[in-house]
Amino acid sequence: MGEREGADGPNTRAQGEPPPARRRRPATIQEVKALSHPLRIRILRLCLVRELTNKELADRLDTAPGTVLYHVRLLVEAGLLLPAPVRTGAAGALEKPYRATGESWWLDGPLVGAEAGAAGAPVEAFQRELDEAGPASVRSYTRFVLHLSDEEIAELDRRIVAVLDEYVLTDHERRGRPVYGGAFLLHGIAGEDPAAGG
């Protein structure tokens, strides 16, 4: 399973209006590149919850605005982030916020088989989000070890994603509730031969 950001689309619907039916699709080369950096994944997650300007993102991520703008532009070029309508800020200045499209949820394993650094980007982003939120933020935790064939891994992934899809597709109905993030990650056990079966 690749990086998937659950959410609705470009936020052009009325509040509470259900999202259109969607299907998974392969990621483009540009989308794979955009999702291969942990900072870009964090930008998507933050802009999924609410529209944020480059300055707000830089402050939230404790990163230089120029660095954030570089990553924002890559996400916009890939169609994963959109400029939202210009707004007037607290000091009366015009602000240009961005919002995530939610499109990455519908990409089928965009970082599976990617280079080591790119494939680890979602894990690094998740670790940083969890560190920022603190241990008291954890609401559910399950750890397990399973012996699985490639076919069984695919079936487990399909079943878990099907459950998550139900929640993603109805998330517009729960907009007033607390926001939670999470990840499902299945990894090989270091030092164990996957073919050993014991």
PDB file of C-alpha atoms in Angstrom:
ATOM      1  CA  MET A   1       0.000   0.000   0.000  1.00  0.00           C
ATOM      2  CA  GLY A   2       1.408   3.401  -0.911  1.00  0.00           C
ATOM      3  CA  GLU A   3       0.940   6.866   0.508  1.00  0.00           C
ATOM      4  CA  ARG A   4      -2.704   7.761   0.653  1.00  0.00           C
ATOM      5  CA  GLU A   5      -4.073  10.998   2.031  1.00  0.00           C
ATOM      6  CA  GLY A   6      -7.701  10.442   2.883  1.00  0.00           C
ATOM      7  CA  ALA A   7     -10.086  13.267   2.078  1.00  0.00           C
ATOM      8  CA  ASP A   8     -12.415  14.750  -0.410  1.00  0.00           C
ATOM      9  CA  GLY A   9     -11.462  16.450  -3.623  1.00  0.00           C
ATOM     10  CA  PRO A  10     -10.784  20.099  -4.401  1.00  0.00           C
ATOM     11  CA  ASN A  11     -13.296  21.415  -1.827  1.00  0.00           C
ATOM     12  CA  THR A  12     -15.491  22.921  -4.533  1.00  0.00           C
ATOM     13  CA  ARG A  13     -18.629  21.217  -3.167  1.00  0.00           C
ATOM     14  CA  ALA A  14     -21.051  22.712  -0.713  1.00  0.00           C
ATOM     15  CA  GLN A  15     -20.506  21.844   2.953  1.00  0.00           C
ATOM     16  CA  GLY A  16     -21.813  18.319   3.617  1.00  0.00           C
ATOM     17  CA  GLU A  17     -22.195  17.448  -0.068  1.00  0.00           C
ATOM     18  CA  PRO A  18     -20.883  13.930  -0.761  1.00  0.00           C
ATOM     19  CA  PRO A  19     -17.742  13.525  -2.877  1.00  0.00           C
ATOM     20  CA  PRO A  20     -18.024  12.027  -6.364  1.00  0.00           C
ATOM     21  CA  ALA A  21     -17.417   8.313  -6.846  1.00  0.00           C
ATOM     22  CA  ARG A  22     -13.717   7.583  -7.326  1.00  0.00           C
ATOM     23  CA  ARG A  23     -11.444   4.796  -8.539  1.00  0.00           C
ATOM     24  CA  ARG A  24      -7.788   4.102  -7.823  1.00  0.00           C
ATOM     25  CA  ARG A  25      -5.312   4.726 -10.592  1.00  0.00           C
ATOM     26  CA  PRO A  26      -1.543   4.449 -11.141  1.00  0.00           C
ATOM     27  CA  ALA A  27       0.480   7.506 -10.145  1.00  0.00           C
ATOM     28  CA  THR A  28       2.154   9.609 -12.799  1.00  0.00           C
ATOM     29  CA  ILE A  29       5.927  10.128 -12.671  1.00  0.00           C
ATOM     30  CA  GLN A  30       5.276  13.699 -11.510  1.00  0.00           C
ATOM     31  CA  GLU A  31       3.009  12.491  -8.674  1.00  0.00           C
ATOM     32  CA  VAL A  32       5.584   9.917  -7.562  1.00  0.00           C
ATOM     33  CA  LYS A  33       8.231  12.651  -7.435  1.00  0.00           C
ATOM     34  CA  ALA A  34       5.900  14.957  -5.491  1.00  0.00           C
ATOM     35  CA  LEU A  35       5.173  12.259  -2.888  1.00  0.00           C
ATOM     36  CA  SER A  36       8.818  11.249  -2.466  1.00  0.00           C
ATOM     37  CA  HIS A  37       9.716  13.874   0.162  1.00  0.00           C
ATOM     38  CA  PRO A  38       8.430  13.866   3.769  1.00  0.00           C
ATOM     39  CA  LEU A  39       7.975  17.653   3.865  1.00  0.00           C
ATOM     40  CA  ARG A  40       5.684  17.537   0.846  1.00  0.00           C
ATOM     41  CA  ILE A  41       3.617  14.780   2.449  1.00  0.00           C
ATOM     42  CA  ARG A  42       3.298  16.901   5.591  1.00  0.00           C
ATOM     43  CA  ILE A  43       2.224  19.909   3.502  1.00  0.00           C
ATOM     44  CA  LEU A  44      -0.499  17.803   1.910  1.00  0.00           C
ATOM     45  CA  ARG A  45      -1.706  16.566   5.294  1.00  0.00           C
ATOM     46  CA  LEU A  46      -1.810  20.087   6.757  1.00  0.00           C
ATOM     47  CA  CYS A  47      -3.600  21.558   3.728  1.00  0.00           C
ATOM     48  CA  LEU A  48      -6.101  18.732   3.806  1.00  0.00           C
ATOM     49  CA  VAL A  49      -7.394  19.831   7.202  1.00  0.00           C
ATOM     50  CA  ARG A  50      -7.556  23.538   6.294  1.00  0.00           C
ATOM     51  CA  GLU A  51      -6.323  25.998   3.689  1.00  0.00           C
ATOM     52  CA  LEU A  52      -2.901  27.419   4.599  1.00  0.00           C
ATOM     53  CA  THR A  53      -0.625  30.065   3.111  1.00  0.00           C
ATOM     54  CA  ASN A  54       3.053  29.510   2.414  1.00  0.00           C
ATOM     55  CA  LYS A  55       3.912  31.552   5.534  1.00  0.00           C
ATOM     56  CA  GLU A  56       1.504  29.549   7.703  1.00  0.00           C
ATOM     57  CA  LEU A  57       3.020  26.318   6.384  1.00  0.00           C
ATOM     58  CA  ALA A  58       6.566  27.572   7.011  1.00  0.00           C
ATOM     59  CA  ASP A  59       5.659  28.551  10.584  1.00  0.00           C
ATOM     60  CA  ARG A  60       3.901  25.246  11.249  1.00  0.00           C
ATOM     61  CA  LEU A  61       6.751  23.188   9.773  1.00  0.00           C
ATOM     62  CA  ASP A  62       9.502  25.386  11.270  1.00  0.00           C
ATOM     63  CA  THR A  63      11.064  25.669   7.819  1.00  0.00           C
ATOM     64  CA  ALA A  64      12.220  28.625   5.724  1.00  0.00           C
ATOM     65  CA  PRO A  65       9.409  30.088   3.563  1.00  0.00           C
ATOM     66  CA  GLY A  66      11.559  29.747   0.424  1.00  0.00           C
ATOM     67  CA  THR A  67      12.037  26.026   1.059  1.00  0.00           C
ATOM     68  CA  VAL A  68       8.325  25.535   1.661  1.00  0.00           C
ATOM     69  CA  LEU A  69       7.458  27.474  -1.502  1.00  0.00           C
ATOM     70  CA  TYR A  70       9.709  25.171  -3.558  1.00  0.00           C
ATOM     71  CA  HIS A  71       7.837  22.114  -2.229  1.00  0.00           C
ATOM     72  CA  VAL A  72       4.435  23.798  -2.604  1.00  0.00           C
ATOM     73  CA  ARG A  73       5.171  24.523  -6.272  1.00  0.00           C
ATOM     74  CA  LEU A  74       6.076  20.883  -6.936  1.00  0.00           C
ATOM     75  CA  LEU A  75       2.809  19.759  -5.329  1.00  0.00           C
ATOM     76  CA  VAL A  76       0.818  22.300  -7.353  1.00  0.00           C
ATOM     77  CA  GLU A  77       2.523  21.187 -10.593  1.00  0.00           C
ATOM     78  CA  ALA A  78       1.622  17.575  -9.768  1.00  0.00           C
ATOM     79  CA  GLY A  79      -2.026  18.495  -9.155  1.00  0.00           C
ATOM     80  CA  LEU A  80      -1.920  17.411  -5.503  1.00  0.00           C
ATOM     81  CA  LEU A  81      -2.211  20.957  -4.117  1.00  0.00           C
ATOM     82  CA  LEU A  82      -4.357  23.790  -5.459  1.00  0.00           C
ATOM     83  CA  PRO A  83      -4.301  27.539  -4.884  1.00  0.00           C
ATOM     84  CA  ALA A  84      -7.426  28.461  -2.919  1.00  0.00           C
ATOM     85  CA  PRO A  85      -9.217  31.801  -3.381  1.00  0.00           C
ATOM     86  CA  VAL A  86      -7.175  34.786  -2.222  1.00  0.00           C
ATOM     87  CA  ARG A  87      -8.297  36.024   1.195  1.00  0.00           C
ATOM     88  CA  THR A  88      -7.720  39.052   3.384  1.00  0.00           C
ATOM     89  CA  GLY A  89      -5.494  38.345   6.377  1.00  0.00           C
ATOM     90  CA  ALA A  90      -5.771  39.721   9.912  1.00  0.00           C
ATOM     91  CA  ALA A  91      -3.573  42.737   9.060  1.00  0.00           C
ATOM     92  CA  GLY A  92      -5.592  43.494   5.916  1.00  0.00           C
ATOM     93  CA  ALA A  93      -3.018  42.081   3.494  1.00  0.00           C
ATOM     94  CA  LEU A  94      -4.066  39.692   0.746  1.00  0.00           C
ATOM     95  CA  GLU A  95      -3.089  36.078   1.376  1.00  0.00           C
ATOM     96  CA  LYS A  96      -2.805  33.180  -1.062  1.00  0.00           C
ATOM     97  CA  PRO A  97      -3.719  29.913   0.682  1.00  0.00           C
ATOM     98  CA  TYR A  98      -3.437  26.383  -0.685  1.00  0.00           C
ATOM     99  CA  ARG A  99      -5.572  23.283  -0.232  1.00  0.00           C
ATOM    100  CA  ALA A 100      -4.849  19.622  -0.834  1.00  0.00           C
ATOM    101  CA  THR A 101      -6.932  17.943  -3.522  1.00  0.00           C
ATOM    102  CA  GLY A 102      -7.107  14.574  -1.744  1.00  0.00           C
ATOM    103  CA  GLU A 103      -5.963  12.996  -5.028  1.00  0.00           C
ATOM    104  CA  SER A 104      -3.082  11.102  -3.437  1.00  0.00           C
ATOM    105  CA  TRP A 105      -5.588   8.852  -1.640  1.00  0.00           C
ATOM    106  CA  TRP A 106      -6.675   7.509  -5.029  1.00  0.00           C
ATOM    107  CA  LEU A 107      -3.169   6.693  -6.280  1.00  0.00           C
ATOM    108  CA  ASP A 108      -2.383   2.991  -6.263  1.00  0.00           C
ATOM    109  CA  GLY A 109       0.864   2.483  -4.333  1.00  0.00           C
ATOM    110  CA  PRO A 110       2.786   5.463  -5.754  1.00  0.00           C
ATOM    111  CA  LEU A 111       5.990   4.791  -3.781  1.00  0.00           C
ATOM    112  CA  VAL A 112       6.034   0.991  -3.878  1.00  0.00           C
ATOM    113  CA  GLY A 113       9.329  -0.006  -5.467  1.00  0.00           C
ATOM    114  CA  ALA A 114      10.696   3.546  -5.305  1.00  0.00           C
ATOM    115  CA  GLU A 115      14.232   4.335  -4.182  1.00  0.00           C
ATOM    116  CA  ALA A 116      14.869   3.818  -0.469  1.00  0.00           C
ATOM    117  CA  GLY A 117      14.729   7.528   0.389  1.00  0.00           C
ATOM    118  CA  ALA A 118      11.482   8.077  -1.516  1.00  0.00           C
ATOM    119  CA  ALA A 119       9.805   4.932  -0.190  1.00  0.00           C
ATOM    120  CA  GLY A 120      10.567   6.029   3.388  1.00  0.00           C
ATOM    121  CA  ALA A 121       9.088   9.521   2.944  1.00  0.00           C
ATOM    122  CA  PRO A 122       5.598   8.634   4.267  1.00  0.00           C
ATOM    123  CA  VAL A 123       7.112   6.925   7.324  1.00  0.00           C
ATOM    124  CA  GLU A 124       9.356   9.901   8.085  1.00  0.00           C
ATOM    125  CA  ALA A 125       6.447  12.319   7.635  1.00  0.00           C
ATOM    126  CA  PHE A 126       4.268  10.217   9.944  1.00  0.00           C
ATOM    127  CA  GLN A 127       7.005  10.047  12.597  1.00  0.00           C
ATOM    128  CA  ARG A 128       7.343  13.839  12.550  1.00  0.00           C
ATOM    129  CA  GLU A 129       3.572  14.314  12.787  1.00  0.00           C
ATOM    130  CA  LEU A 130       3.393  11.906  15.709  1.00  0.00           C
ATOM    131  CA  ASP A 131       6.343  13.595  17.466  1.00  0.00           C
ATOM    132  CA  GLU A 132       4.627  16.959  17.021  1.00  0.00           C
ATOM    133  CA  ALA A 133       1.300  15.678  18.360  1.00  0.00           C
ATOM    134  CA  GLY A 134       2.912  13.898  21.336  1.00  0.00           C
ATOM    135  CA  PRO A 135       2.264  10.491  22.932  1.00  0.00           C
ATOM    136  CA  ALA A 136      -1.050  11.577  24.451  1.00  0.00           C
ATOM    137  CA  SER A 137      -2.433  11.974  20.916  1.00  0.00           C
ATOM    138  CA  VAL A 138      -2.402   8.205  20.242  1.00  0.00           C
ATOM    139  CA  ARG A 139      -5.997   6.930  20.309  1.00  0.00           C
ATOM    140  CA  SER A 140      -5.568   3.428  18.903  1.00  0.00           C
ATOM    141  CA  TYR A 141      -2.587   1.132  18.512  1.00  0.00           C
ATOM    142  CA  THR A 142      -2.235  -2.382  17.165  1.00  0.00           C
ATOM    143  CA  ARG A 143       1.026  -4.256  16.645  1.00  0.00           C
ATOM    144  CA  PHE A 144       1.224  -7.665  15.037  1.00  0.00           C
ATOM    145  CA  VAL A 145       3.385 -10.271  13.311  1.00  0.00           C
ATOM    146  CA  LEU A 146       1.897 -12.331  10.481  1.00  0.00           C
ATOM    147  CA  HIS A 147       3.191 -14.953   8.054  1.00  0.00           C
ATOM    148  CA  LEU A 148       1.825 -13.961   4.634  1.00  0.00           C
ATOM    149  CA  SER A 149       2.328 -14.787   0.975  1.00  0.00           C
ATOM    150  CA  ASP A 150       2.421 -11.985  -1.600  1.00  0.00           C
ATOM    151  CA  GLU A 151      -1.182 -12.817  -2.479  1.00  0.00           C
ATOM    152  CA  GLU A 152      -2.241 -12.631   1.168  1.00  0.00           C
ATOM    153  CA  ILE A 153      -0.475  -9.271   1.577  1.00  0.00           C
ATOM    154  CA  ALA A 154      -2.409  -7.939  -1.425  1.00  0.00           C
ATOM    155  CA  GLU A 155      -5.676  -9.257   0.040  1.00  0.00           C
ATOM    156  CA  LEU A 156      -4.968  -7.749   3.478  1.00  0.00           C
ATOM    157  CA  ASP A 157      -4.154  -4.413   1.858  1.00  0.00           C
ATOM    158  CA  ARG A 158      -7.330  -4.547  -0.263  1.00  0.00           C
ATOM    159  CA  ARG A 159      -9.526  -5.286   2.757  1.00  0.00           C
ATOM    160  CA  ILE A 160      -8.006  -2.593   4.970  1.00  0.00           C
ATOM    161  CA  VAL A 161      -8.198   0.016   2.220  1.00  0.00           C
ATOM    162  CA  ALA A 162     -11.843  -0.934   1.561  1.00  0.00           C
ATOM    163  CA  VAL A 163     -12.695  -0.134   5.195  1.00  0.00           C
ATOM    164  CA  LEU A 164     -10.731   3.130   5.064  1.00  0.00           C
ATOM    165  CA  ASP A 165     -12.439   4.065   1.768  1.00  0.00           C
ATOM    166  CA  GLU A 166     -15.800   3.898   3.539  1.00  0.00           C
ATOM    167  CA  TYR A 167     -14.577   6.450   6.064  1.00  0.00           C
ATOM    168  CA  VAL A 168     -12.856   8.655   3.461  1.00  0.00           C
ATOM    169  CA  LEU A 169     -15.961   8.775   1.269  1.00  0.00           C
ATOM    170  CA  THR A 170     -18.183   9.778   4.203  1.00  0.00           C
ATOM    171  CA  ASP A 171     -15.741  12.150   5.928  1.00  0.00           C
ATOM    172  CA  HIS A 172     -17.694  15.182   4.697  1.00  0.00           C
ATOM    173  CA  GLU A 173     -20.453  14.088   7.109  1.00  0.00           C
ATOM    174  CA  ARG A 174     -18.094  14.384  10.105  1.00  0.00           C
ATOM    175  CA  ARG A 175     -16.459  17.764   9.440  1.00  0.00           C
ATOM    176  CA  GLY A 176     -17.293  19.150  12.902  1.00  0.00           C
ATOM    177  CA  ARG A 177     -15.584  16.306  14.767  1.00  0.00           C
ATOM    178  CA  PRO A 178     -11.949  16.072  15.964  1.00  0.00           C
ATOM    179  CA  VAL A 179      -9.371  15.335  13.258  1.00  0.00           C
ATOM    180  CA  TYR A 180      -7.144  12.225  13.396  1.00  0.00           C
ATOM    181  CA  GLY A 181      -4.303  11.009  11.226  1.00  0.00           C
ATOM    182  CA  GLY A 182      -2.928   7.522  10.943  1.00  0.00           C
ATOM    183  CA  ALA A 183      -1.057   5.047   8.809  1.00  0.00           C
ATOM    184  CA  PHE A 184      -1.129   1.349   8.057  1.00  0.00           C
ATOM    185  CA  LEU A 185       2.337  -0.018   7.442  1.00  0.00           C
ATOM    186  CA  LEU A 186       3.331  -3.612   6.762  1.00  0.00           C
ATOM    187  CA  HIS A 187       7.060  -4.382   6.723  1.00  0.00           C
ATOM    188  CA  GLY A 188       9.338  -7.384   6.581  1.00  0.00           C
ATOM    189  CA  ILE A 189      11.060  -8.429   9.826  1.00  0.00           C
ATOM    190  CA  ALA A 190      14.796  -7.704   9.771  1.00  0.00           C
ATOM    191  CA  GLY A 191      16.950 -10.847   9.716  1.00  0.00           C
ATOM    192  CA  GLU A 192      14.051 -13.110   8.823  1.00  0.00           C
ATOM    193  CA  ASP A 193      13.883 -14.996   5.538  1.00  0.00           C
ATOM    194  CA  PRO A 194      10.419 -14.340   4.042  1.00  0.00           C
ATOM    195  CA  ALA A 195      10.536 -17.761   2.347  1.00  0.00           C
ATOM    196  CA  ALA A 196      11.348 -19.654   5.573  1.00  0.00           C
ATOM    197  CA  GLY A 197       7.717 -19.866   6.668  1.00  0.00           C
ATOM    198  CA  GLY A 198       8.501 -20.749  10.257  1.00  0.00           C
TER     199      GLY A 198
END
